[in-house]
Every structure is written in C-alpha cells, then in structure tokens.
Amino acid sequence: QVQLVESGGGLVQAGGSLRLSCAASERTSSSYAMAWFRQAPGKEREFVAAISLSGSSTAYADSVKGRFTISRDNAKNTMYLQMNSLKPEDTAVYYCAARRSQTSTWWRNYDYWGQGTQVTVSS
C-alpha cells in the first residue's frame, strides 16, 4: 500500500508562490498516476492537477491553468505542485493522491491519499 505525505503548505500573500511536495513510501513511477486535489471549508473536494506515470502528460483545472505546474521526480518518488500568482480563492487543504494506471479528474477514482497540507492566501 502506498503512503503519501504532503509538505510545503503555509500562509502567503496574494500574488505569492508556494511549492507543495508529495513524498511516496514506495516506487510510484511504474504503476501510479498521481494528482493534486483541494478542499475548502464547506466545499467539495476539487481537482487541481494530474500527471501520468512517466510525467509526460499533465492536466489542470481551468482555475489554475497557467499559474500552477505539476511535476514528478520518479527517482525520488516525489511529486510537486508549483503554485504561482496565488489568489485568496486558492485557500484550501491540498491533498495528493495516487491510483494505478491512468490519471483521472474525479477524486473517487483515487485509491491512496495523503493527510493534506493547508494553504492559506491572504488578500
């Protein structure tokens, strides 16, 4: 079973940047597509970005396209989310997730989850 641990969250002013990391407990490159989701208080969990097994294919929610970049380093079993030009509406708990085979934008399709990291963007 894959264990995922997020880090890098924090408090930042609008327009600032943060880099989230998701470290996996085992080799993920050969079997797992990965993604970032987020959940704000009182709202449903929403898709942010996803990346294929090799890292050659990525997908983004429209709300973050052009501002966020997802990447992975399979040698380190780690996935990243570089977040630039942050807005107050980006405030949420950010979760990393993994599933075998292809990426998906639906959170219920993911089998493994991290504990989440809080991102707060002040105006």
Short mmCIF file of N, CA, C and O in Angstrom, two decimals:
data_model
loop_
_atom_site.label_atom_id
_atom_site.label_comp_id
_atom_site.label_asym_id
_atom_site.label_seq_id
_atom_site.Cartn_x
_atom_site.Cartn_y
_atom_site.Cartn_z
N GLN A 1 0.84 -1.17 0.00
CA GLN A 1 0.00 0.00 0.00
C GLN A 1 0.88 1.24 0.00
O GLN A 1 1.81 1.35 0.79
N VAL A 2 0.55 2.18 -0.86
CA VAL A 2 1.35 3.39 -0.97
C VAL A 2 0.95 4.38 0.12
O VAL A 2 -0.23 4.62 0.35
N GLN A 3 1.92 4.95 0.78
CA GLN A 3 1.68 6.02 1.75
C GLN A 3 2.21 7.32 1.16
O GLN A 3 3.31 7.37 0.61
N LEU A 4 1.41 8.37 1.31
CA LEU A 4 1.74 9.67 0.72
C LEU A 4 1.80 10.72 1.82
O LEU A 4 0.93 10.76 2.69
N VAL A 5 2.81 11.58 1.75
CA VAL A 5 2.97 12.62 2.76
C VAL A 5 3.20 13.95 2.05
O VAL A 5 4.21 14.10 1.33
N GLU A 6 2.30 14.91 2.27
CA GLU A 6 2.44 16.23 1.68
C GLU A 6 3.22 17.16 2.60
O GLU A 6 3.22 16.99 3.82
N SER A 7 3.84 18.14 2.00
CA SER A 7 4.52 19.19 2.75
C SER A 7 4.59 20.44 1.89
O SER A 7 4.35 20.39 0.68
N GLY A 8 4.92 21.57 2.53
CA GLY A 8 5.13 22.81 1.79
C GLY A 8 4.01 23.82 1.89
O GLY A 8 4.13 24.94 1.35
N GLY A 9 2.92 23.47 2.56
CA GLY A 9 1.85 24.43 2.71
C GLY A 9 2.23 25.56 3.65
O GLY A 9 3.28 25.53 4.29
N GLY A 10 1.37 26.58 3.72
CA GLY A 10 1.64 27.69 4.61
C GLY A 10 0.78 28.89 4.29
O GLY A 10 -0.19 28.79 3.54
N LEU A 11 1.15 30.01 4.88
CA LEU A 11 0.44 31.28 4.68
C LEU A 11 1.25 32.15 3.74
O LEU A 11 2.46 32.35 3.95
N VAL A 12 0.59 32.70 2.73
CA VAL A 12 1.27 33.53 1.75
C VAL A 12 0.33 34.65 1.32
O VAL A 12 -0.89 34.48 1.36
N GLN A 13 0.89 35.77 0.94
CA GLN A 13 0.07 36.87 0.45
C GLN A 13 -0.36 36.63 -0.99
O GLN A 13 0.31 35.91 -1.75
N ALA A 14 -1.46 37.24 -1.36
CA ALA A 14 -1.92 37.15 -2.75
C ALA A 14 -0.81 37.60 -3.69
O ALA A 14 -0.12 38.58 -3.43
N GLY A 15 -0.65 36.83 -4.78
CA GLY A 15 0.41 37.10 -5.73
C GLY A 15 1.69 36.34 -5.45
O GLY A 15 2.60 36.32 -6.30
N GLY A 16 1.76 35.72 -4.30
CA GLY A 16 2.95 34.98 -3.91
C GLY A 16 2.97 33.57 -4.48
O GLY A 16 2.10 33.18 -5.26
N SER A 17 3.99 32.81 -4.05
CA SER A 17 4.19 31.45 -4.55
C SER A 17 4.44 30.47 -3.41
O SER A 17 4.95 30.85 -2.35
N LEU A 18 4.08 29.23 -3.66
CA LEU A 18 4.39 28.12 -2.78
C LEU A 18 4.69 26.89 -3.63
O LEU A 18 4.17 26.77 -4.75
N ARG A 19 5.48 25.98 -3.07
CA ARG A 19 5.74 24.72 -3.74
C ARG A 19 5.38 23.59 -2.81
O ARG A 19 5.98 23.44 -1.73
N LEU A 20 4.40 22.79 -3.21
CA LEU A 20 4.00 21.63 -2.43
C LEU A 20 4.77 20.40 -2.91
O LEU A 20 5.07 20.27 -4.10
N SER A 21 5.04 19.51 -1.97
CA SER A 21 5.69 18.24 -2.29
C SER A 21 4.83 17.10 -1.77
O SER A 21 4.14 17.25 -0.76
N CYS A 22 4.90 15.97 -2.45
CA CYS A 22 4.21 14.75 -2.02
C CYS A 22 5.19 13.60 -2.14
O CYS A 22 5.56 13.21 -3.26
N ALA A 23 5.61 13.09 -1.00
CA ALA A 23 6.57 12.00 -0.98
C ALA A 23 5.85 10.67 -0.82
O ALA A 23 5.00 10.52 0.06
N ALA A 24 6.20 9.72 -1.68
CA ALA A 24 5.57 8.40 -1.63
C ALA A 24 6.49 7.41 -0.91
O ALA A 24 7.71 7.53 -0.94
N SER A 25 5.85 6.42 -0.30
CA SER A 25 6.60 5.45 0.50
C SER A 25 7.25 4.37 -0.32
O SER A 25 8.07 3.60 0.16
N GLU A 26 6.88 4.29 -1.58
CA GLU A 26 7.46 3.26 -2.44
C GLU A 26 7.54 3.80 -3.86
O GLU A 26 7.04 4.86 -4.17
N ARG A 27 8.17 3.02 -4.68
CA ARG A 27 8.35 3.42 -6.06
C ARG A 27 6.99 3.57 -6.74
O ARG A 27 6.19 2.65 -6.76
N THR A 28 6.74 4.75 -7.26
CA THR A 28 5.44 5.02 -7.88
C THR A 28 5.51 5.15 -9.39
O THR A 28 4.49 5.14 -10.06
N SER A 29 6.70 5.28 -9.92
CA SER A 29 6.81 5.65 -11.33
C SER A 29 6.26 4.59 -12.26
O SER A 29 5.70 4.91 -13.30
N SER A 30 6.38 3.34 -11.88
CA SER A 30 5.99 2.29 -12.82
C SER A 30 4.51 1.96 -12.76
O SER A 30 4.00 1.29 -13.65
N SER A 31 3.81 2.42 -11.74
CA SER A 31 2.45 1.94 -11.57
C SER A 31 1.40 3.00 -11.29
O SER A 31 0.22 2.74 -11.47
N TYR A 32 1.81 4.17 -10.84
CA TYR A 32 0.82 5.10 -10.30
C TYR A 32 0.78 6.43 -11.03
O TYR A 32 1.79 7.14 -11.13
N ALA A 33 -0.42 6.78 -11.49
CA ALA A 33 -0.68 8.17 -11.86
C ALA A 33 -0.97 8.94 -10.58
O ALA A 33 -1.45 8.37 -9.60
N MET A 34 -0.67 10.22 -10.59
CA MET A 34 -0.81 11.00 -9.37
C MET A 34 -1.51 12.32 -9.65
O MET A 34 -1.55 12.79 -10.79
N ALA A 35 -2.04 12.90 -8.59
CA ALA A 35 -2.81 14.13 -8.76
C ALA A 35 -2.83 14.95 -7.48
O ALA A 35 -2.51 14.45 -6.40
N TRP A 36 -3.19 16.21 -7.64
CA TRP A 36 -3.46 17.09 -6.52
C TRP A 36 -4.95 17.47 -6.54
O TRP A 36 -5.51 17.80 -7.60
N PHE A 37 -5.54 17.44 -5.37
CA PHE A 37 -6.90 17.92 -5.17
C PHE A 37 -6.86 18.92 -4.02
O PHE A 37 -5.89 18.99 -3.28
N ARG A 38 -7.94 19.69 -3.90
CA ARG A 38 -8.03 20.62 -2.78
C ARG A 38 -9.46 20.69 -2.28
O ARG A 38 -10.41 20.41 -3.01
N GLN A 39 -9.58 21.07 -1.03
CA GLN A 39 -10.91 21.19 -0.42
C GLN A 39 -10.93 22.37 0.52
O GLN A 39 -10.15 22.44 1.48
N ALA A 40 -11.82 23.30 0.23
CA ALA A 40 -12.02 24.47 1.08
C ALA A 40 -13.17 24.18 2.05
O ALA A 40 -14.02 23.33 1.77
N PRO A 41 -13.23 24.87 3.17
CA PRO A 41 -14.31 24.64 4.15
C PRO A 41 -15.69 24.79 3.52
O PRO A 41 -15.96 25.77 2.83
N GLY A 42 -16.53 23.79 3.73
CA GLY A 42 -17.88 23.84 3.23
C GLY A 42 -18.03 23.53 1.76
O GLY A 42 -19.13 23.63 1.21
N LYS A 43 -16.93 23.17 1.11
CA LYS A 43 -16.98 22.88 -0.32
C LYS A 43 -16.54 21.45 -0.59
O LYS A 43 -15.89 20.81 0.23
N GLU A 44 -16.90 20.96 -1.77
CA GLU A 44 -16.49 19.61 -2.16
C GLU A 44 -15.02 19.59 -2.57
O GLU A 44 -14.45 20.62 -2.96
N ARG A 45 -14.44 18.41 -2.48
CA ARG A 45 -13.07 18.25 -2.94
C ARG A 45 -13.03 18.46 -4.45
O ARG A 45 -13.87 17.91 -5.18
N GLU A 46 -12.06 19.24 -4.92
CA GLU A 46 -12.00 19.53 -6.34
C GLU A 46 -10.63 19.22 -6.92
O GLU A 46 -9.60 19.32 -6.25
N PHE A 47 -10.65 18.86 -8.18
CA PHE A 47 -9.44 18.53 -8.92
C PHE A 47 -8.60 19.78 -9.14
O PHE A 47 -9.12 20.85 -9.45
N VAL A 48 -7.30 19.63 -9.01
CA VAL A 48 -6.37 20.73 -9.28
C VAL A 48 -5.48 20.39 -10.49
O VAL A 48 -5.43 21.13 -11.47
N ALA A 49 -4.76 19.26 -10.40
CA ALA A 49 -3.84 18.88 -11.47
C ALA A 49 -3.53 17.40 -11.37
O ALA A 49 -3.61 16.82 -10.28
N ALA A 50 -3.16 16.80 -12.51
CA ALA A 50 -2.81 15.39 -12.53
C ALA A 50 -1.61 15.17 -13.45
O ALA A 50 -1.38 15.96 -14.37
N ILE A 51 -0.90 14.08 -13.21
CA ILE A 51 0.28 13.78 -14.00
C ILE A 51 0.36 12.28 -14.24
O ILE A 51 0.07 11.48 -13.35
N SER A 52 0.76 11.90 -15.44
CA SER A 52 0.81 10.50 -15.82
C SER A 52 1.99 9.78 -15.16
O SER A 52 2.85 10.40 -14.54
N LEU A 53 2.05 8.47 -15.34
CA LEU A 53 3.09 7.64 -14.73
C LEU A 53 4.49 8.16 -15.07
O LEU A 53 5.35 8.27 -14.20
N SER A 54 4.71 8.48 -16.33
CA SER A 54 6.04 8.92 -16.76
C SER A 54 6.27 10.41 -16.56
O SER A 54 7.41 10.88 -16.64
N GLY A 55 5.18 11.14 -16.38
CA GLY A 55 5.29 12.59 -16.27
C GLY A 55 5.15 13.31 -17.59
O GLY A 55 5.22 14.54 -17.65
N SER A 56 4.93 12.57 -18.65
CA SER A 56 4.87 13.18 -19.98
C SER A 56 3.53 13.84 -20.27
O SER A 56 3.42 14.66 -21.19
N SER A 57 2.52 13.49 -19.50
CA SER A 57 1.18 14.04 -19.71
C SER A 57 0.66 14.68 -18.43
O SER A 57 0.76 14.09 -17.35
N THR A 58 0.13 15.89 -18.55
CA THR A 58 -0.42 16.60 -17.39
C THR A 58 -1.79 17.17 -17.73
O THR A 58 -2.13 17.36 -18.91
N ALA A 59 -2.55 17.45 -16.70
CA ALA A 59 -3.86 18.07 -16.87
C ALA A 59 -4.10 19.03 -15.71
O ALA A 59 -3.61 18.79 -14.59
N TYR A 60 -4.84 20.10 -15.98
CA TYR A 60 -5.08 21.12 -14.97
C TYR A 60 -6.55 21.55 -14.96
O TYR A 60 -7.21 21.57 -15.98
N ALA A 61 -7.01 21.94 -13.79
CA ALA A 61 -8.30 22.60 -13.69
C ALA A 61 -8.17 23.98 -14.34
O ALA A 61 -7.11 24.61 -14.28
N ASP A 62 -9.24 24.45 -14.93
CA ASP A 62 -9.21 25.76 -15.60
C ASP A 62 -8.82 26.88 -14.62
O ASP A 62 -8.17 27.85 -15.00
N SER A 63 -9.23 26.72 -13.38
CA SER A 63 -8.99 27.77 -12.39
C SER A 63 -7.51 27.96 -12.05
O SER A 63 -7.13 29.00 -11.51
N VAL A 64 -6.67 26.96 -12.36
CA VAL A 64 -5.25 27.07 -12.01
C VAL A 64 -4.34 27.05 -13.22
O VAL A 64 -3.13 27.24 -13.10
N LYS A 65 -4.91 26.83 -14.38
CA LYS A 65 -4.11 26.73 -15.60
C LYS A 65 -3.33 28.02 -15.83
O LYS A 65 -3.88 29.12 -15.74
N GLY A 66 -2.05 27.85 -16.12
CA GLY A 66 -1.19 29.00 -16.33
C GLY A 66 -0.55 29.54 -15.07
O GLY A 66 0.37 30.35 -15.13
N ARG A 67 -1.02 29.10 -13.91
CA ARG A 67 -0.45 29.56 -12.63
C ARG A 67 0.23 28.41 -11.86
O ARG A 67 1.21 28.65 -11.16
N PHE A 68 -0.31 27.21 -11.98
CA PHE A 68 0.23 26.05 -11.26
C PHE A 68 0.93 25.12 -12.25
O PHE A 68 0.52 25.00 -13.40
N THR A 69 1.97 24.44 -11.75
CA THR A 69 2.68 23.45 -12.55
C THR A 69 2.89 22.18 -11.73
O THR A 69 3.46 22.24 -10.64
N ILE A 70 2.42 21.06 -12.27
CA ILE A 70 2.61 19.77 -11.61
C ILE A 70 3.81 19.07 -12.24
O ILE A 70 4.03 19.17 -13.45
N SER A 71 4.58 18.39 -11.42
CA SER A 71 5.73 17.65 -11.92
C SER A 71 6.01 16.48 -10.98
O SER A 71 5.45 16.41 -9.88
N ARG A 72 6.86 15.57 -11.41
CA ARG A 72 7.24 14.46 -10.56
C ARG A 72 8.67 14.07 -10.83
O ARG A 72 9.17 14.20 -11.96
N ASP A 73 9.34 13.59 -9.79
CA ASP A 73 10.70 13.07 -9.89
C ASP A 73 10.62 11.61 -9.46
O ASP A 73 10.60 11.31 -8.26
N ASN A 74 10.55 10.72 -10.42
CA ASN A 74 10.35 9.32 -10.10
C ASN A 74 11.55 8.71 -9.38
O ASN A 74 11.40 7.75 -8.63
N ALA A 75 12.71 9.25 -9.59
CA ALA A 75 13.89 8.75 -8.88
C ALA A 75 13.78 9.02 -7.38
O ALA A 75 14.36 8.30 -6.57
N LYS A 76 13.05 10.07 -7.02
CA LYS A 76 12.88 10.43 -5.61
C LYS A 76 11.49 10.04 -5.09
O LYS A 76 11.17 10.35 -3.93
N ASN A 77 10.67 9.42 -5.93
CA ASN A 77 9.30 9.06 -5.53
C ASN A 77 8.54 10.26 -4.99
O ASN A 77 7.83 10.16 -3.98
N THR A 78 8.70 11.38 -5.65
CA THR A 78 8.12 12.63 -5.16
C THR A 78 7.42 13.37 -6.30
O THR A 78 7.91 13.42 -7.42
N MET A 79 6.26 13.95 -5.95
CA MET A 79 5.50 14.78 -6.87
C MET A 79 5.48 16.20 -6.32
O MET A 79 5.54 16.39 -5.10
N TYR A 80 5.37 17.17 -7.20
CA TYR A 80 5.40 18.57 -6.79
C TYR A 80 4.22 19.34 -7.39
O TYR A 80 3.67 18.97 -8.42
N LEU A 81 3.89 20.44 -6.74
CA LEU A 81 2.94 21.40 -7.30
C LEU A 81 3.51 22.79 -7.05
O LEU A 81 3.53 23.26 -5.91
N GLN A 82 3.99 23.42 -8.11
CA GLN A 82 4.48 24.79 -8.02
C GLN A 82 3.29 25.71 -8.24
O GLN A 82 2.64 25.65 -9.28
N MET A 83 3.01 26.56 -7.25
CA MET A 83 1.85 27.44 -7.30
C MET A 83 2.33 28.89 -7.33
O MET A 83 2.96 29.35 -6.37
N ASN A 84 2.05 29.57 -8.42
CA ASN A 84 2.42 30.98 -8.58
C ASN A 84 1.18 31.85 -8.69
O ASN A 84 0.08 31.34 -8.94
N SER A 85 1.37 33.13 -8.51
CA SER A 85 0.26 34.10 -8.61
C SER A 85 -0.94 33.65 -7.80
O SER A 85 -2.08 33.64 -8.28
N LEU A 86 -0.69 33.27 -6.58
CA LEU A 86 -1.75 32.73 -5.73
C LEU A 86 -2.82 33.77 -5.43
O LEU A 86 -2.53 34.98 -5.30
N LYS A 87 -4.04 33.28 -5.32
CA LYS A 87 -5.21 34.12 -5.06
C LYS A 87 -5.88 33.66 -3.76
O LYS A 87 -5.76 32.49 -3.39
N PRO A 88 -6.63 34.53 -3.11
CA PRO A 88 -7.34 34.10 -1.90
C PRO A 88 -8.25 32.89 -2.13
O PRO A 88 -8.39 32.05 -1.23
N GLU A 89 -8.81 32.77 -3.31
CA GLU A 89 -9.67 31.63 -3.60
C GLU A 89 -8.92 30.32 -3.75
O GLU A 89 -9.54 29.26 -3.87
N ASP A 90 -7.61 30.36 -3.73
CA ASP A 90 -6.81 29.13 -3.72
C ASP A 90 -6.67 28.56 -2.31
O ASP A 90 -6.13 27.47 -2.14
N THR A 91 -7.15 29.28 -1.32
CA THR A 91 -7.08 28.80 0.06
C THR A 91 -7.85 27.51 0.23
O THR A 91 -9.03 27.43 -0.12
N ALA A 92 -7.18 26.49 0.74
CA ALA A 92 -7.79 25.16 0.90
C ALA A 92 -6.78 24.22 1.53
O ALA A 92 -5.59 24.56 1.65
N VAL A 93 -7.25 23.04 1.90
CA VAL A 93 -6.35 21.93 2.22
C VAL A 93 -6.05 21.22 0.90
O VAL A 93 -6.96 20.85 0.18
N TYR A 94 -4.78 21.04 0.63
CA TYR A 94 -4.34 20.39 -0.60
C TYR A 94 -3.93 18.95 -0.30
O TYR A 94 -3.16 18.70 0.62
N TYR A 95 -4.45 18.03 -1.12
CA TYR A 95 -4.19 16.61 -0.95
C TYR A 95 -3.50 16.06 -2.20
O TYR A 95 -3.88 16.41 -3.32
N CYS A 96 -2.56 15.18 -1.98
CA CYS A 96 -2.04 14.42 -3.11
C CYS A 96 -2.68 13.04 -3.11
O CYS A 96 -3.08 12.53 -2.06
N ALA A 97 -2.79 12.46 -4.30
CA ALA A 97 -3.47 11.19 -4.46
C ALA A 97 -2.77 10.37 -5.53
O ALA A 97 -2.12 10.92 -6.42
N ALA A 98 -2.96 9.05 -5.45
CA ALA A 98 -2.35 8.14 -6.41
C ALA A 98 -3.33 7.05 -6.78
O ALA A 98 -4.15 6.64 -5.97
N ARG A 99 -3.21 6.59 -8.02
CA ARG A 99 -4.02 5.47 -8.48
C ARG A 99 -3.23 4.75 -9.56
O ARG A 99 -2.39 5.35 -10.25
N ARG A 100 -3.55 3.47 -9.68
CA ARG A 100 -2.87 2.69 -10.71
C ARG A 100 -3.38 3.11 -12.09
O ARG A 100 -4.51 3.51 -12.25
N SER A 101 -2.50 3.01 -13.06
CA SER A 101 -2.85 3.26 -14.46
C SER A 101 -3.07 4.74 -14.73
O SER A 101 -2.29 5.58 -14.32
N GLN A 102 -4.18 5.09 -15.39
CA GLN A 102 -4.34 6.42 -15.97
C GLN A 102 -4.78 7.45 -14.95
O GLN A 102 -5.36 7.13 -13.91
N THR A 103 -4.53 8.71 -15.29
CA THR A 103 -4.99 9.81 -14.45
C THR A 103 -6.50 9.94 -14.55
O THR A 103 -7.14 9.44 -15.49
N SER A 104 -7.05 10.64 -13.59
CA SER A 104 -8.48 10.94 -13.57
C SER A 104 -8.68 12.27 -12.88
O SER A 104 -7.88 12.65 -12.01
N THR A 105 -9.73 12.98 -13.26
CA THR A 105 -10.04 14.24 -12.59
C THR A 105 -11.08 14.04 -11.49
O THR A 105 -11.45 15.01 -10.82
N TRP A 106 -11.56 12.84 -11.29
CA TRP A 106 -12.58 12.55 -10.28
C TRP A 106 -11.94 11.98 -9.04
O TRP A 106 -11.29 10.92 -9.10
N TRP A 107 -12.10 12.58 -7.90
CA TRP A 107 -11.35 12.19 -6.72
C TRP A 107 -11.69 10.77 -6.27
O TRP A 107 -10.85 10.08 -5.69
N ARG A 108 -12.90 10.32 -6.53
CA ARG A 108 -13.27 8.97 -6.07
C ARG A 108 -12.52 7.88 -6.81
O ARG A 108 -12.53 6.72 -6.39
N ASN A 109 -11.85 8.21 -7.91
CA ASN A 109 -11.10 7.20 -8.66
C ASN A 109 -9.72 6.92 -8.06
O ASN A 109 -9.02 6.03 -8.54
N TYR A 110 -9.34 7.70 -7.05
CA TYR A 110 -8.00 7.55 -6.47
C TYR A 110 -8.06 6.68 -5.22
O TYR A 110 -8.95 6.81 -4.39
N ASP A 111 -7.05 5.82 -5.11
CA ASP A 111 -7.05 4.82 -4.04
C ASP A 111 -6.23 5.24 -2.82
O ASP A 111 -6.49 4.77 -1.72
N TYR A 112 -5.24 6.09 -3.03
CA TYR A 112 -4.32 6.43 -1.95
C TYR A 112 -4.26 7.94 -1.80
O TYR A 112 -4.18 8.68 -2.80
N TRP A 113 -4.25 8.37 -0.54
CA TRP A 113 -4.32 9.80 -0.23
C TRP A 113 -3.33 10.17 0.86
O TRP A 113 -3.08 9.38 1.77
N GLY A 114 -2.83 11.39 0.77
CA GLY A 114 -2.06 11.95 1.86
C GLY A 114 -2.98 12.57 2.89
O GLY A 114 -4.20 12.59 2.73
N GLN A 115 -2.37 13.12 3.95
CA GLN A 115 -3.15 13.68 5.04
C GLN A 115 -3.57 15.12 4.77
O GLN A 115 -4.42 15.66 5.47
N GLY A 116 -2.99 15.75 3.77
CA GLY A 116 -3.34 17.11 3.40
C GLY A 116 -2.39 18.14 4.00
O GLY A 116 -1.81 17.92 5.07
N THR A 117 -2.25 19.25 3.31
CA THR A 117 -1.45 20.37 3.81
C THR A 117 -2.23 21.66 3.55
O THR A 117 -2.79 21.86 2.46
N GLN A 118 -2.27 22.53 4.55
CA GLN A 118 -3.08 23.74 4.46
C GLN A 118 -2.34 24.82 3.68
O GLN A 118 -1.17 25.11 3.95
N VAL A 119 -3.06 25.42 2.73
CA VAL A 119 -2.56 26.58 2.01
C VAL A 119 -3.52 27.73 2.26
O VAL A 119 -4.72 27.60 2.01
N THR A 120 -3.01 28.83 2.79
CA THR A 120 -3.83 30.00 3.07
C THR A 120 -3.25 31.20 2.34
O THR A 120 -2.06 31.51 2.51
N VAL A 121 -4.08 31.85 1.54
CA VAL A 121 -3.65 33.01 0.77
C VAL A 121 -4.40 34.23 1.29
O VAL A 121 -5.63 34.29 1.21
N SER A 122 -3.67 35.18 1.81
CA SER A 122 -4.29 36.39 2.36
C SER A 122 -4.38 37.48 1.29
O SER A 122 -3.52 37.59 0.43
N SER A 123 -5.43 38.29 1.40
CA SER A 123 -5.63 39.36 0.40
C SER A 123 -4.95 40.64 0.81
O SER A 123 -4.47 40.78 1.91
#
